[in-house]
mmCIF file of N, CA and C in Angstrom:
data_model
loop_
_atom_site.group_PDB
_atom_site.id
_atom_site.type_symbol
_atom_site.label_atom_id
_atom_site.label_comp_id
_atom_site.label_asym_id
_atom_site.label_seq_id
_atom_site.Cartn_x
_atom_site.Cartn_y
_atom_site.Cartn_z
ATOM 1 N N UNK L 1499 97.892 112.244 113.585
ATOM 2 C CA UNK L 1499 98.531 110.948 113.530
ATOM 3 C C UNK L 1499 97.512 109.891 113.967
ATOM 4 N N UNK L 1500 97.444 108.800 113.215
ATOM 5 C CA UNK L 1500 96.507 107.731 113.569
ATOM 6 C C UNK L 1500 96.973 107.013 114.823
ATOM 7 N N UNK L 1501 96.031 106.837 115.729
ATOM 8 C CA UNK L 1501 96.294 106.129 116.980
ATOM 9 C C UNK L 1501 95.278 105.013 117.108
ATOM 10 N N UNK L 1502 95.703 103.878 117.645
ATOM 11 C CA UNK L 1502 94.790 102.771 117.905
ATOM 12 C C UNK L 1502 94.730 102.538 119.405
ATOM 13 N N UNK L 1503 93.501 102.478 119.910
ATOM 14 C CA UNK L 1503 93.264 102.281 121.342
ATOM 15 C C UNK L 1503 92.456 101.010 121.548
ATOM 16 N N UNK L 1504 92.765 100.291 122.614
ATOM 17 C CA UNK L 1504 91.964 99.141 123.006
ATOM 18 C C UNK L 1504 90.861 99.666 123.934
ATOM 19 N N UNK L 1505 89.651 99.156 123.727
ATOM 20 C CA UNK L 1505 88.519 99.673 124.496
ATOM 21 C C UNK L 1505 87.676 98.533 125.056
ATOM 22 N N UNK L 1506 87.101 98.772 126.224
ATOM 23 C CA UNK L 1506 86.229 97.798 126.873
ATOM 24 C C UNK L 1506 84.786 98.025 126.436
ATOM 25 N N UNK L 1507 83.993 96.960 126.562
ATOM 26 C CA UNK L 1507 82.540 96.994 126.410
ATOM 27 C C UNK L 1507 82.043 97.140 124.981
ATOM 28 N N UNK L 1508 82.920 97.136 123.979
ATOM 29 C CA UNK L 1508 82.452 97.148 122.595
ATOM 30 C C UNK L 1508 82.177 95.694 122.217
ATOM 31 N N UNK L 1509 80.935 95.402 121.825
ATOM 32 C CA UNK L 1509 80.604 94.003 121.582
ATOM 33 C C UNK L 1509 80.036 93.726 120.190
ATOM 34 N N UNK L 1510 79.568 94.769 119.482
ATOM 35 C CA UNK L 1510 78.894 94.490 118.214
ATOM 36 C C UNK L 1510 78.909 95.718 117.304
ATOM 37 N N UNK L 1511 78.324 95.551 116.123
ATOM 38 C CA UNK L 1511 78.242 96.658 115.175
ATOM 39 C C UNK L 1511 77.453 97.845 115.713
ATOM 40 N N UNK L 1512 76.457 97.571 116.550
ATOM 41 C CA UNK L 1512 75.680 98.681 117.123
ATOM 42 C C UNK L 1512 76.568 99.579 117.978
ATOM 43 N N UNK L 1513 77.474 98.958 118.750
ATOM 44 C CA UNK L 1513 78.424 99.738 119.558
ATOM 45 C C UNK L 1513 79.326 100.562 118.645
ATOM 46 N N UNK L 1514 79.857 99.913 117.611
ATOM 47 C CA UNK L 1514 80.748 100.596 116.679
ATOM 48 C C UNK L 1514 80.030 101.764 116.002
ATOM 49 N N UNK L 1515 78.790 101.534 115.590
ATOM 50 C CA UNK L 1515 78.031 102.598 114.925
ATOM 51 C C UNK L 1515 77.738 103.751 115.866
ATOM 52 N N UNK L 1516 77.476 103.451 117.148
ATOM 53 C CA UNK L 1516 77.220 104.512 118.115
ATOM 54 C C UNK L 1516 78.473 105.368 118.317
ATOM 55 N N UNK L 1517 79.636 104.727 118.399
ATOM 56 C CA UNK L 1517 80.898 105.463 118.548
ATOM 57 C C UNK L 1517 81.104 106.382 117.353
ATOM 58 N N UNK L 1518 80.933 105.824 116.158
ATOM 59 C CA UNK L 1518 81.128 106.612 114.940
ATOM 60 C C UNK L 1518 80.139 107.774 114.867
ATOM 61 N N UNK L 1519 78.870 107.507 115.112
ATOM 62 C CA UNK L 1519 77.848 108.548 115.024
ATOM 63 C C UNK L 1519 78.081 109.658 116.046
ATOM 64 N N UNK L 1520 78.552 109.278 117.221
ATOM 65 C CA UNK L 1520 78.738 110.250 118.300
ATOM 66 C C UNK L 1520 80.009 111.077 118.156
ATOM 67 N N UNK L 1521 81.071 110.484 117.600
ATOM 68 C CA UNK L 1521 82.385 111.124 117.678
ATOM 69 C C UNK L 1521 82.999 111.538 116.343
ATOM 70 N N UNK L 1522 82.489 111.043 115.215
ATOM 71 C CA UNK L 1522 83.147 111.351 113.941
ATOM 72 C C UNK L 1522 83.075 112.833 113.574
ATOM 73 N N UNK L 1523 82.020 113.536 113.986
ATOM 74 C CA UNK L 1523 81.944 114.976 113.680
ATOM 75 C C UNK L 1523 83.121 115.725 114.298
ATOM 76 N N UNK L 1524 83.512 115.320 115.493
ATOM 77 C CA UNK L 1524 84.594 116.012 116.196
ATOM 78 C C UNK L 1524 85.980 115.455 115.867
ATOM 79 N N UNK L 1525 86.078 114.136 115.651
ATOM 80 C CA UNK L 1525 87.392 113.505 115.522
ATOM 81 C C UNK L 1525 87.687 112.955 114.129
ATOM 82 N N UNK L 1526 86.775 113.106 113.193
ATOM 83 C CA UNK L 1526 87.002 112.577 111.848
ATOM 84 C C UNK L 1526 86.719 111.085 111.791
ATOM 85 N N UNK L 1527 87.209 110.446 110.738
ATOM 86 C CA UNK L 1527 86.918 109.030 110.516
ATOM 87 C C UNK L 1527 87.426 108.171 111.662
ATOM 88 N N UNK L 1528 86.566 107.268 112.109
ATOM 89 C CA UNK L 1528 86.905 106.342 113.192
ATOM 90 C C UNK L 1528 86.699 104.921 112.681
ATOM 91 N N UNK L 1529 87.687 104.068 112.915
ATOM 92 C CA UNK L 1529 87.586 102.658 112.546
ATOM 93 C C UNK L 1529 87.485 101.841 113.832
ATOM 94 N N UNK L 1530 86.572 100.870 113.837
ATOM 95 C CA UNK L 1530 86.421 99.981 114.982
ATOM 96 C C UNK L 1530 86.669 98.556 114.509
ATOM 97 N N UNK L 1531 87.664 97.904 115.091
ATOM 98 C CA UNK L 1531 88.001 96.520 114.735
ATOM 99 C C UNK L 1531 87.300 95.587 115.714
ATOM 100 N N UNK L 1532 86.277 94.877 115.212
ATOM 101 C CA UNK L 1532 85.516 93.959 116.054
ATOM 102 C C UNK L 1532 86.093 92.544 116.029
ATOM 103 N N UNK L 1533 87.187 92.338 115.281
ATOM 104 C CA UNK L 1533 87.746 91.000 115.103
ATOM 105 C C UNK L 1533 88.849 90.662 116.096
ATOM 106 N N UNK L 1534 89.113 91.530 117.052
ATOM 107 C CA UNK L 1534 90.131 91.279 118.065
ATOM 108 C C UNK L 1534 89.526 91.493 119.449
ATOM 109 N N UNK L 1535 90.191 90.934 120.457
ATOM 110 C CA UNK L 1535 89.755 91.147 121.837
ATOM 111 C C UNK L 1535 90.949 91.594 122.643
ATOM 112 N N UNK L 1536 90.923 92.707 123.355
ATOM 113 C CA UNK L 1536 89.809 93.661 123.351
ATOM 114 C C UNK L 1536 89.691 94.381 122.007
ATOM 115 N N UNK L 1537 88.513 94.927 121.748
ATOM 116 C CA UNK L 1537 88.235 95.621 120.491
ATOM 117 C C UNK L 1537 89.136 96.844 120.370
ATOM 118 N N UNK L 1538 89.448 97.206 119.122
ATOM 119 C CA UNK L 1538 90.341 98.337 118.864
ATOM 120 C C UNK L 1538 89.615 99.444 118.122
ATOM 121 N N UNK L 1539 89.908 100.673 118.529
ATOM 122 C CA UNK L 1539 89.349 101.861 117.889
ATOM 123 C C UNK L 1539 90.518 102.680 117.352
ATOM 124 N N UNK L 1540 90.495 102.970 116.044
ATOM 125 C CA UNK L 1540 91.563 103.749 115.420
ATOM 126 C C UNK L 1540 90.992 105.098 115.003
ATOM 127 N N UNK L 1541 91.708 106.147 115.386
ATOM 128 C CA UNK L 1541 91.245 107.510 115.136
ATOM 129 C C UNK L 1541 92.458 108.404 114.898
ATOM 130 N N UNK L 1542 92.260 109.470 114.148
ATOM 131 C CA UNK L 1542 93.342 110.423 113.885
ATOM 132 C C UNK L 1542 93.374 111.445 115.022
ATOM 133 N N UNK L 1543 94.436 111.406 115.825
ATOM 134 C CA UNK L 1543 94.582 112.300 116.983
ATOM 135 C C UNK L 1543 95.693 113.297 116.691
ATOM 136 N N UNK L 1544 95.372 114.577 116.812
ATOM 137 C CA UNK L 1544 96.324 115.632 116.451
ATOM 138 C C UNK L 1544 97.284 115.992 117.576
ATOM 139 N N UNK L 1545 96.814 115.922 118.828
ATOM 140 C CA UNK L 1545 97.655 116.334 119.952
ATOM 141 C C UNK L 1545 97.132 115.707 121.245
ATOM 142 N N UNK L 1546 97.844 115.957 122.349
ATOM 143 C CA UNK L 1546 97.460 115.351 123.635
ATOM 144 C C UNK L 1546 96.105 115.839 124.119
ATOM 145 N N UNK L 1547 95.764 117.083 123.813
ATOM 146 C CA UNK L 1547 94.455 117.608 124.219
ATOM 147 C C UNK L 1547 93.341 116.827 123.549
ATOM 148 N N UNK L 1548 93.478 116.602 122.240
ATOM 149 C CA UNK L 1548 92.473 115.827 121.501
ATOM 150 C C UNK L 1548 92.413 114.392 122.020
ATOM 151 N N UNK L 1549 93.573 113.832 122.365
ATOM 152 C CA UNK L 1549 93.606 112.478 122.895
ATOM 153 C C UNK L 1549 92.827 112.394 124.206
ATOM 154 N N UNK L 1550 93.022 113.356 125.084
ATOM 155 C CA UNK L 1550 92.298 113.385 126.356
ATOM 156 C C UNK L 1550 90.798 113.515 126.125
ATOM 157 N N UNK L 1551 90.422 114.388 125.195
ATOM 158 C CA UNK L 1551 89.003 114.581 124.880
ATOM 159 C C UNK L 1551 88.406 113.284 124.331
ATOM 160 N N UNK L 1552 89.140 112.613 123.436
ATOM 161 C CA UNK L 1552 88.640 111.366 122.847
ATOM 162 C C UNK L 1552 88.418 110.312 123.925
ATOM 163 N N UNK L 1553 89.397 110.132 124.801
ATOM 164 C CA UNK L 1553 89.274 109.129 125.868
ATOM 165 C C UNK L 1553 88.098 109.456 126.783
ATOM 166 N N UNK L 1554 87.940 110.733 127.118
ATOM 167 C CA UNK L 1554 86.838 111.151 128.001
ATOM 168 C C UNK L 1554 85.489 110.886 127.344
ATOM 169 N N UNK L 1555 85.365 111.232 126.069
ATOM 170 C CA UNK L 1555 84.085 111.036 125.389
ATOM 171 C C UNK L 1555 83.778 109.556 125.181
ATOM 172 N N UNK L 1556 84.803 108.749 124.930
ATOM 173 C CA UNK L 1556 84.588 107.299 124.828
ATOM 174 C C UNK L 1556 84.061 106.755 126.155
ATOM 175 N N UNK L 1557 84.662 107.217 127.258
ATOM 176 C CA UNK L 1557 84.226 106.757 128.581
ATOM 177 C C UNK L 1557 82.790 107.183 128.860
ATOM 178 N N UNK L 1558 82.425 108.402 128.444
ATOM 179 C CA UNK L 1558 81.050 108.876 128.643
ATOM 180 C C UNK L 1558 80.045 108.030 127.864
ATOM 181 N N UNK L 1559 80.489 107.462 126.739
ATOM 182 C CA UNK L 1559 79.626 106.567 125.951
ATOM 183 C C UNK L 1559 79.562 105.167 126.558
ATOM 184 N N UNK L 1560 80.441 104.891 127.528
ATOM 185 C CA UNK L 1560 80.459 103.579 128.179
ATOM 186 C C UNK L 1560 81.537 102.650 127.671
ATOM 187 N N UNK L 1561 82.506 103.198 126.908
ATOM 188 C CA UNK L 1561 83.578 102.398 126.336
ATOM 189 C C UNK L 1561 84.921 102.920 126.845
ATOM 190 N N UNK L 1562 85.349 102.393 127.977
ATOM 191 C CA UNK L 1562 86.590 102.871 128.588
ATOM 192 C C UNK L 1562 87.810 102.419 127.787
ATOM 193 N N UNK L 1563 88.737 103.350 127.584
ATOM 194 C CA UNK L 1563 89.994 103.026 126.908
ATOM 195 C C UNK L 1563 90.901 102.315 127.904
ATOM 196 N N UNK L 1564 91.485 101.199 127.473
ATOM 197 C CA UNK L 1564 92.381 100.414 128.333
ATOM 198 C C UNK L 1564 93.797 100.952 128.175
ATOM 199 N N UNK L 1565 94.377 101.389 129.275
ATOM 200 C CA UNK L 1565 95.758 101.884 129.257
ATOM 201 C C UNK L 1565 96.711 100.710 129.285
ATOM 202 N N UNK L 1566 97.739 100.771 128.466
ATOM 203 C CA UNK L 1566 98.701 99.661 128.428
ATOM 204 C C UNK L 1566 99.994 100.047 129.091
#
């Protein structure tokens, strides 16, 4: 199921490309919306385990997911 997360510290295409290059092999296609603040990352998440892994890996890249 596609999920959209708000993330901190994403500022440009280089950030978006780094997220995609680092995580698309494991999580499939990732979309990064740079036209909103905070920036949004949309990814297909299959279950809670994958969601936890995605959030952890985003944080390791320096892009913390904002909990709402």
